[in-house]
Coordinates of C-alpha atoms and ligand atoms in Angstrom, one line a residue:
M1 CA -69.0 -60.9 -12.1
T2 CA -69.8 -63.3 -9.3
A3 CA -67.0 -65.0 -7.4
T4 CA -66.9 -68.7 -6.5
K5 CA -65.5 -69.1 -3.0
G6 CA -62.4 -71.2 -3.1
L7 CA -62.7 -71.5 -6.9
E8 CA -64.7 -74.7 -6.2
G9 CA -65.6 -76.4 -9.5
I10 CA -63.8 -73.9 -11.6
V11 CA -61.7 -75.4 -14.4
A12 CA -58.7 -73.2 -14.5
A13 CA -56.3 -75.0 -16.8
T14 CA -56.0 -77.9 -19.3
S15 CA -53.5 -80.5 -18.3
S16 CA -52.4 -83.9 -19.4
I17 CA -50.5 -84.8 -16.3
S18 CA -53.0 -86.2 -13.8
S19 CA -56.7 -86.6 -13.8
I20 CA -59.5 -87.3 -11.3
H21 CA -62.6 -88.8 -12.8
D22 CA -65.3 -90.4 -10.7
G23 CA -62.9 -90.6 -7.8
V24 CA -60.2 -92.4 -9.8
L25 CA -56.8 -90.7 -9.8
C26 CA -54.5 -91.4 -12.8
Y27 CA -51.0 -90.0 -13.6
R28 CA -50.7 -89.7 -17.4
G29 CA -53.7 -92.0 -17.8
I30 CA -52.3 -94.8 -15.5
N31 CA -54.4 -95.6 -12.4
I32 CA -52.6 -94.6 -9.2
D33 CA -53.4 -98.1 -7.8
D34 CA -51.3 -99.7 -10.5
L35 CA -48.5 -97.2 -9.9
A36 CA -48.6 -97.5 -6.1
E37 CA -48.2 -101.3 -6.4
R38 CA -45.7 -101.5 -9.2
A39 CA -43.8 -98.3 -9.9
S40 CA -40.9 -96.7 -8.2
F41 CA -40.9 -93.0 -7.4
E42 CA -38.2 -92.4 -9.9
E43 CA -40.3 -94.1 -12.7
T44 CA -43.2 -92.0 -11.6
A45 CA -41.3 -88.7 -11.7
Y46 CA -40.1 -89.6 -15.2
L47 CA -43.7 -90.4 -16.2
L48 CA -44.9 -87.0 -14.9
W49 CA -42.1 -85.1 -16.6
N50 CA -42.1 -86.9 -20.0
G51 CA -45.6 -88.3 -20.4
K52 CA -44.5 -91.9 -20.7
L53 CA -42.9 -94.5 -18.5
P54 CA -39.1 -94.8 -19.0
N55 CA -37.5 -97.8 -20.6
K56 CA -34.6 -99.4 -18.7
S57 CA -31.9 -97.2 -20.1
E58 CA -34.0 -94.0 -19.6
L59 CA -34.6 -94.9 -16.0
E60 CA -30.9 -95.7 -15.4
R61 CA -30.0 -92.3 -16.9
L62 CA -32.4 -90.5 -14.6
Q63 CA -31.2 -92.5 -11.6
R64 CA -27.6 -91.5 -12.5
Q65 CA -28.6 -87.8 -12.9
L66 CA -30.4 -87.9 -9.5
S67 CA -27.3 -89.3 -7.9
D68 CA -25.0 -86.8 -9.6
Y69 CA -27.1 -83.8 -8.6
A70 CA -28.0 -84.7 -5.0
A71 CA -25.3 -82.7 -3.3
V72 CA -26.3 -79.1 -2.5
P73 CA -24.0 -76.1 -2.6
E74 CA -21.9 -75.7 0.5
A75 CA -23.1 -72.1 0.8
V76 CA -26.7 -73.3 1.2
L77 CA -25.7 -75.8 4.0
A78 CA -23.7 -73.0 5.7
Q79 CA -26.7 -70.7 5.7
M80 CA -28.8 -73.5 7.1
K81 CA -26.5 -73.6 10.1
L82 CA -27.5 -70.0 10.8
Y83 CA -31.2 -70.7 10.8
P84 CA -32.9 -71.0 14.2
Q85 CA -32.8 -74.7 15.3
D86 CA -36.5 -74.6 16.1
A87 CA -37.5 -73.0 12.8
N88 CA -40.5 -74.4 11.0
T89 CA -39.2 -77.1 8.7
M90 CA -41.4 -76.0 5.7
A91 CA -40.2 -72.4 6.2
V92 CA -36.6 -73.7 6.2
L93 CA -37.3 -75.7 3.0
R94 CA -38.9 -72.7 1.3
T95 CA -35.9 -70.5 2.2
A96 CA -33.3 -73.1 1.2
V97 CA -34.9 -73.9 -2.2
S98 CA -35.1 -70.2 -2.9
A99 CA -31.4 -69.9 -2.0
L100 CA -30.5 -72.8 -4.4
A101 CA -31.5 -70.4 -7.3
L102 CA -28.7 -68.1 -6.3
Y103 CA -26.1 -70.8 -7.0
D104 CA -27.5 -71.9 -10.4
E105 CA -26.3 -69.8 -13.2
N106 CA -29.1 -71.2 -15.4
A107 CA -31.8 -70.4 -12.9
N108 CA -33.5 -67.9 -15.3
D109 CA -33.3 -70.0 -18.5
N110 CA -36.9 -71.0 -19.2
T111 CA -36.2 -73.3 -22.1
R112 CA -37.7 -76.8 -21.7
E113 CA -34.3 -78.5 -21.8
S114 CA -33.0 -76.2 -19.0
N115 CA -36.1 -76.5 -16.9
L116 CA -36.2 -80.2 -17.1
K117 CA -32.6 -80.4 -16.0
K118 CA -33.4 -78.1 -13.1
A119 CA -36.5 -80.2 -12.2
I120 CA -34.3 -83.3 -11.9
K121 CA -31.7 -81.2 -10.0
L122 CA -34.3 -80.0 -7.6
Q123 CA -35.8 -83.5 -7.2
A124 CA -32.3 -84.7 -6.3
Q125 CA -31.5 -81.8 -3.9
I126 CA -34.7 -81.4 -1.9
P127 CA -34.3 -84.6 0.0
T128 CA -30.7 -83.6 0.8
L129 CA -31.9 -80.2 2.1
V130 CA -34.6 -81.8 4.3
A131 CA -32.3 -84.4 5.8
A132 CA -29.5 -81.8 6.3
F133 CA -31.7 -79.5 8.4
A134 CA -33.0 -82.4 10.4
R135 CA -29.4 -83.2 11.4
I136 CA -28.1 -79.6 11.7
R137 CA -30.8 -78.7 14.2
Q138 CA -29.5 -81.6 16.3
G139 CA -26.0 -80.2 16.2
K140 CA -24.9 -83.0 13.8
E141 CA -23.1 -82.6 10.4
A142 CA -25.2 -83.0 7.3
L143 CA -24.4 -86.3 5.5
A144 CA -23.3 -86.4 1.9
P145 CA -25.9 -88.3 -0.3
L146 CA -25.1 -91.9 -1.3
K147 CA -24.5 -92.7 -5.0
G148 CA -26.6 -95.3 -6.8
V149 CA -29.5 -95.7 -4.4
S150 CA -33.1 -94.5 -4.7
I151 CA -34.4 -91.2 -3.4
A152 CA -36.3 -93.0 -0.6
H153 CA -33.2 -95.0 0.4
N154 CA -31.0 -91.9 0.3
F155 CA -33.3 -89.8 2.3
L156 CA -33.6 -92.3 5.1
Y157 CA -29.9 -92.8 5.1
M158 CA -29.2 -89.1 5.2
L159 CA -31.5 -88.7 8.2
T160 CA -30.0 -91.3 10.4
G161 CA -26.6 -92.2 8.9
E162 CA -27.6 -95.8 8.9
E163 CA -28.5 -98.2 6.1
P164 CA -32.2 -98.2 6.0
D165 CA -34.4 -101.3 6.3
P166 CA -35.6 -102.4 2.8
I167 CA -39.2 -102.4 4.1
A168 CA -38.9 -98.8 5.2
V169 CA -37.4 -97.9 1.8
R170 CA -40.3 -99.6 0.0
A171 CA -42.9 -97.9 2.3
L172 CA -41.4 -94.5 1.8
D173 CA -41.0 -95.0 -1.9
Q174 CA -44.7 -96.0 -2.2
A175 CA -45.7 -92.9 -0.2
L176 CA -43.7 -90.8 -2.6
V177 CA -45.5 -92.3 -5.6
L178 CA -48.9 -91.6 -4.0
H179 CA -48.1 -88.0 -3.3
A180 CA -46.4 -87.1 -6.6
D181 CA -49.2 -85.3 -8.4
H182 CA -52.8 -84.3 -7.9
E183 CA -54.2 -82.3 -10.7
L184 CA -54.8 -78.6 -9.8
N185 CA -54.2 -78.8 -6.1
A186 CA -53.5 -75.6 -4.3
S187 CA -49.7 -75.8 -4.3
T188 CA -49.5 -76.8 -8.0
F189 CA -51.9 -74.0 -8.9
S190 CA -49.6 -71.5 -7.2
A191 CA -46.6 -73.0 -9.0
R192 CA -48.4 -72.5 -12.3
V193 CA -49.5 -69.0 -11.4
T194 CA -45.9 -68.0 -10.6
I195 CA -44.3 -69.6 -13.7
A196 CA -47.0 -68.1 -15.9
T197 CA -45.5 -64.7 -15.3
L198 CA -42.4 -66.1 -16.9
S199 CA -40.6 -66.0 -13.6
D200 CA -38.3 -69.0 -13.0
I201 CA -38.7 -72.6 -11.8
Y202 CA -37.2 -71.9 -8.4
S203 CA -39.7 -69.2 -7.8
G204 CA -42.5 -71.5 -8.9
V205 CA -41.3 -74.2 -6.5
T206 CA -40.8 -71.7 -3.7
S207 CA -44.4 -70.5 -4.1
A208 CA -45.6 -74.1 -4.1
I209 CA -43.7 -75.0 -0.9
G210 CA -45.2 -72.0 0.9
T211 CA -48.7 -73.1 -0.3
L212 CA -48.2 -76.8 0.7
K213 CA -47.2 -75.7 4.2
G214 CA -50.7 -74.8 5.3
P215 CA -52.7 -77.3 7.5
L216 CA -55.6 -77.3 5.0
H217 CA -53.2 -78.7 2.4
G218 CA -49.9 -80.6 3.0
G219 CA -49.6 -79.4 6.6
A220 CA -52.4 -81.7 7.5
N221 CA -50.2 -84.8 7.9
E222 CA -48.2 -83.2 10.7
A223 CA -51.5 -82.0 12.3
V224 CA -52.8 -85.6 12.1
M225 CA -49.9 -86.9 14.1
K226 CA -50.3 -84.1 16.7
M227 CA -53.9 -85.3 17.1
L228 CA -52.9 -89.0 17.4
N229 CA -50.4 -88.0 20.1
E230 CA -53.0 -86.0 21.9
I231 CA -55.4 -89.0 21.8
G232 CA -52.6 -91.2 23.2
T233 CA -54.5 -94.4 23.8
L234 CA -57.3 -96.2 22.0
D235 CA -59.8 -95.7 24.9
Q236 CA -59.5 -91.9 24.6
A237 CA -60.3 -91.7 20.9
E238 CA -64.0 -91.6 21.1
A239 CA -64.2 -88.8 23.8
Y240 CA -61.6 -86.8 21.9
I241 CA -63.3 -87.0 18.6
Q242 CA -66.8 -86.3 20.1
R243 CA -65.4 -83.2 21.8
K244 CA -63.8 -81.9 18.6
L245 CA -67.0 -82.5 16.5
A246 CA -69.2 -80.9 19.2
N247 CA -66.9 -77.9 19.1
R248 CA -67.2 -77.9 15.3
E249 CA -63.5 -78.3 15.0
K250 CA -62.0 -79.9 11.8
I251 CA -60.5 -83.3 12.1
M252 CA -57.3 -83.2 10.3
G253 CA -56.7 -85.8 7.5
F254 CA -60.4 -86.0 6.7
G255 CA -62.4 -84.5 3.8
H256 CA -61.4 -83.4 0.4
R257 CA -62.5 -80.7 -2.0
V258 CA -62.6 -83.1 -4.9
Y259 CA -63.2 -86.6 -3.4
K260 CA -66.5 -86.8 -1.7
N261 CA -66.5 -90.7 -1.6
G262 CA -63.0 -91.2 -0.4
D263 CA -59.5 -90.5 -1.5
P264 CA -58.1 -93.4 -3.6
R265 CA -54.7 -92.9 -2.1
A266 CA -55.8 -93.4 1.5
K267 CA -56.3 -97.2 1.2
H268 CA -52.7 -97.8 0.2
L269 CA -51.4 -95.8 3.2
Q270 CA -53.8 -97.6 5.5
K271 CA -52.6 -101.0 4.3
M272 CA -49.0 -99.8 4.7
S273 CA -49.7 -98.5 8.2
R274 CA -51.3 -101.9 9.1
Q275 CA -48.3 -103.8 7.7
L276 CA -45.7 -101.7 9.5
S277 CA -47.5 -102.0 12.8
A278 CA -47.6 -105.8 12.4
L279 CA -43.8 -105.7 11.6
K280 CA -43.2 -103.6 14.7
G281 CA -45.4 -105.7 16.8
D282 CA -47.1 -102.5 18.1
S283 CA -50.4 -101.6 16.6
T284 CA -51.3 -98.7 18.9
L285 CA -51.1 -95.9 16.3
Y286 CA -52.8 -98.0 13.7
D287 CA -55.6 -99.0 16.1
I288 CA -56.2 -95.3 17.1
S289 CA -56.2 -94.3 13.5
V290 CA -58.8 -96.9 12.5
K291 CA -61.0 -95.9 15.5
V292 CA -60.8 -92.2 14.5
D293 CA -61.5 -93.2 10.9
Q294 CA -64.6 -95.2 12.0
L295 CA -65.9 -92.3 14.2
V296 CA -65.4 -89.5 11.7
T297 CA -66.6 -91.6 8.7
G298 CA -69.6 -92.8 10.7
Q299 CA -70.7 -89.5 12.2
K300 CA -69.7 -86.9 9.6
G301 CA -69.6 -89.0 6.4
L302 CA -66.1 -87.7 5.9
K303 CA -63.5 -90.1 4.6
P304 CA -59.8 -90.0 5.3
N305 CA -57.6 -88.3 2.8
V306 CA -54.0 -89.0 1.8
D307 CA -52.7 -87.3 4.9
F308 CA -54.5 -89.4 7.5
Y309 CA -52.7 -92.8 7.4
S310 CA -49.5 -91.2 6.1
A311 CA -49.0 -89.8 9.6
S312 CA -48.8 -93.2 11.3
V313 CA -46.8 -94.6 8.4
Y314 CA -44.1 -92.0 8.7
T315 CA -44.0 -92.2 12.5
M316 CA -43.5 -96.0 12.3
L317 CA -40.6 -95.3 9.9
G318 CA -39.0 -93.2 12.8
I319 CA -39.5 -89.9 11.0
P320 CA -40.2 -86.9 13.2
G321 CA -43.7 -85.2 12.8
D322 CA -42.3 -81.9 11.5
L323 CA -40.7 -83.7 8.5
F324 CA -43.9 -85.1 7.2
T325 CA -44.9 -82.1 5.2
P326 CA -41.3 -81.7 3.8
I327 CA -41.6 -85.3 2.7
F328 CA -44.8 -84.4 0.9
A329 CA -42.8 -81.6 -0.8
I330 CA -40.0 -84.1 -1.8
S331 CA -42.7 -86.1 -3.6
R332 CA -44.9 -83.3 -5.0
L333 CA -41.8 -81.5 -6.4
S334 CA -42.1 -84.0 -9.3
G335 CA -45.7 -82.9 -10.0
W336 CA -45.0 -79.2 -9.5
T337 CA -42.2 -79.2 -11.9
A338 CA -44.1 -81.3 -14.5
H339 CA -46.9 -78.6 -14.3
I340 CA -44.3 -75.8 -14.6
L341 CA -43.0 -77.5 -17.8
E342 CA -46.5 -77.9 -19.1
Q343 CA -47.6 -74.4 -18.3
L344 CA -44.6 -73.0 -20.3
E345 CA -45.4 -75.1 -23.3
D346 CA -48.5 -73.0 -24.0
N347 CA -48.2 -70.2 -21.5
R348 CA -50.7 -67.4 -20.8
L349 CA -50.5 -65.1 -17.8
I350 CA -53.0 -66.4 -15.1
R351 CA -54.8 -63.3 -14.0
P352 CA -58.4 -63.8 -12.9
R353 CA -60.8 -61.1 -11.7
A354 CA -62.3 -60.3 -8.3
E355 CA -65.9 -59.5 -7.5
Y356 CA -65.7 -56.1 -5.8
V357 CA -67.8 -56.0 -2.6
G358 CA -66.3 -53.0 -0.9
A359 CA -67.5 -49.4 -0.4
T360 CA -68.2 -47.2 -3.4
N361 CA -68.6 -43.5 -4.0
Q362 CA -66.1 -42.6 -1.3
T363 CA -64.1 -39.4 -1.5
Y364 CA -60.6 -38.6 -0.4
V365 CA -60.5 -37.0 3.1
P366 CA -57.4 -34.9 3.9
I367 CA -55.4 -36.4 6.8
E368 CA -56.1 -33.5 9.1
L369 CA -59.8 -34.0 8.8
R370 CA -59.7 -37.8 9.6
Ligands
ACO401 N1 -63.5 -82.3 9.9 C1 -64.7 -81.8 10.3 N2 -65.5 -81.2 9.4 C2 -65.1 -81.1 8.1 C3 -63.8 -81.5 7.7 C4 -63.0 -82.1 8.7 N3 -61.8 -82.6 8.3 N4 -63.7 -81.2 6.4 C5 -64.8 -80.6 6.0 N5 -65.7 -80.5 7.1 C6 -67.0 -79.9 7.1 C7 -66.8 -78.4 7.1 O1 -66.8 -77.9 8.4 C8 -68.1 -78.0 6.3 O2 -69.2 -78.1 7.2 P1 -70.4 -77.0 7.2 O3 -70.9 -77.1 5.8 O4 -71.3 -77.5 8.2 O5 -69.7 -75.7 7.5 C9 -68.2 -79.0 5.2 O6 -67.6 -80.2 5.8 C10 -67.5 -78.6 4.0 O7 -66.1 -78.4 4.3 P2 -65.3 -77.3 3.6 O8 -64.2 -76.9 4.5 O9 -66.1 -76.1 3.0 O10 -64.7 -78.1 2.4 P3 -63.6 -77.6 1.4 O11 -63.8 -78.3 0.1 O12 -63.5 -76.1 1.4 O13 -62.2 -78.1 2.2 C11 -60.6 -79.5 3.0 C12 -61.6 -79.3 1.9 C13 -59.7 -78.2 3.2 C14 -59.7 -80.6 2.7 C15 -61.4 -79.8 4.3 O14 -62.0 -81.0 4.2 C16 -60.4 -79.8 5.5 O15 -60.2 -78.7 6.1 N6 -59.9 -81.0 6.0 C17 -59.0 -81.1 7.0 C18 -57.6 -80.7 6.6 C19 -57.0 -81.7 5.7 O16 -57.0 -82.9 6.0 N7 -56.4 -81.2 4.6 C20 -55.7 -82.1 3.7 C21 -56.4 -82.2 2.4 S1 -55.7 -83.3 1.3 C22 -54.3 -82.5 0.8 O17 -54.2 -81.3 0.7 C23 -53.1 -83.3 0.5

């Protein structure tokens, strides 16, 4: 038995949800470029869960359900008020999602019908949780979700209490489409491992949130913004990157396990970042990002991944850096739950083996002799 570090190249499941072939990402066979330009996040979530795009009435029904389920139990909001105000936002989300299970009498029902309903419920509630904590930590009251608006619209409203700009809504909606699913990424894999024990959907999503939190995965978008802030001005970019590379430090937002010739999602976020900076009349962040991109691509041959330009996009939408990874979770929830449903259709416990490399032929030594 020989281990493959990081399971690189190991095919660990069959799936018909998303695919990556020759650097092209598709959801249910539809190219992500097409979806990013034309689909809403709600349509995308429906597609991931059901394997087909919704017709008009199916989409309206989903939108109604998302609106109806968006409020979270008062008890969960009350608990959030007890969390430390400076708590890590992904730790907060992980805890709050886990708590939601306690208030759902159907939490342990693993029928497809029940899990699909819970997937829609979670999709509706996660934005409410993220926005609620963002306000609670500022000493403000959480806002009740609006009815009849998109998830992107509702989230921006619940953060600020103001009607969001339609351009901001469209930008966030597109970012949600781009992050919705990504084959057997680390957090999706952990969701599948958890549900494969026949645990419950809340446990699967809680595992996934914990996995997404790390800076080698979803946490990279926040780390990118930290780097852009440290660089500060365009003229500092080159020295900063050279120093990092000379110290063999990783540049966040670059590289990918699967894409070696570039992440197909990055160009959409770069375009959005350019458009938002033109609208704002301030291209500082975009210019620094492009400079970093040129330096890292030129010197290391590493291309930006989905996280790199999303950092400047979210910042230009007025979103604080530590909400970037929770926004990723809002989007990826659709993919995680689609994979949970798929795993349960034809489930088998996921239990690989380890290559043992430790000591052998040891004997027990009584404690007084150690
Ligand atoms: N900056 C500098 N060097 C890098 C980077 C980077 N961002 N990424 C990879 N490398 C180098 C590694 O140091 C390594 O060099 P070496 O062979 O000289 O030691 C080589 O490229 C291979 O890198 P690995 O880390 O082995 O590649 P792996 O496939 O394990 O990791 C990962 C992929 C985690 C994405 C990696 O590229 C990375 O850490 N990137 C930065 C974090 C990041 O942006 N994560 C988000 C990924 S996308 C997502 O999850 C949504």
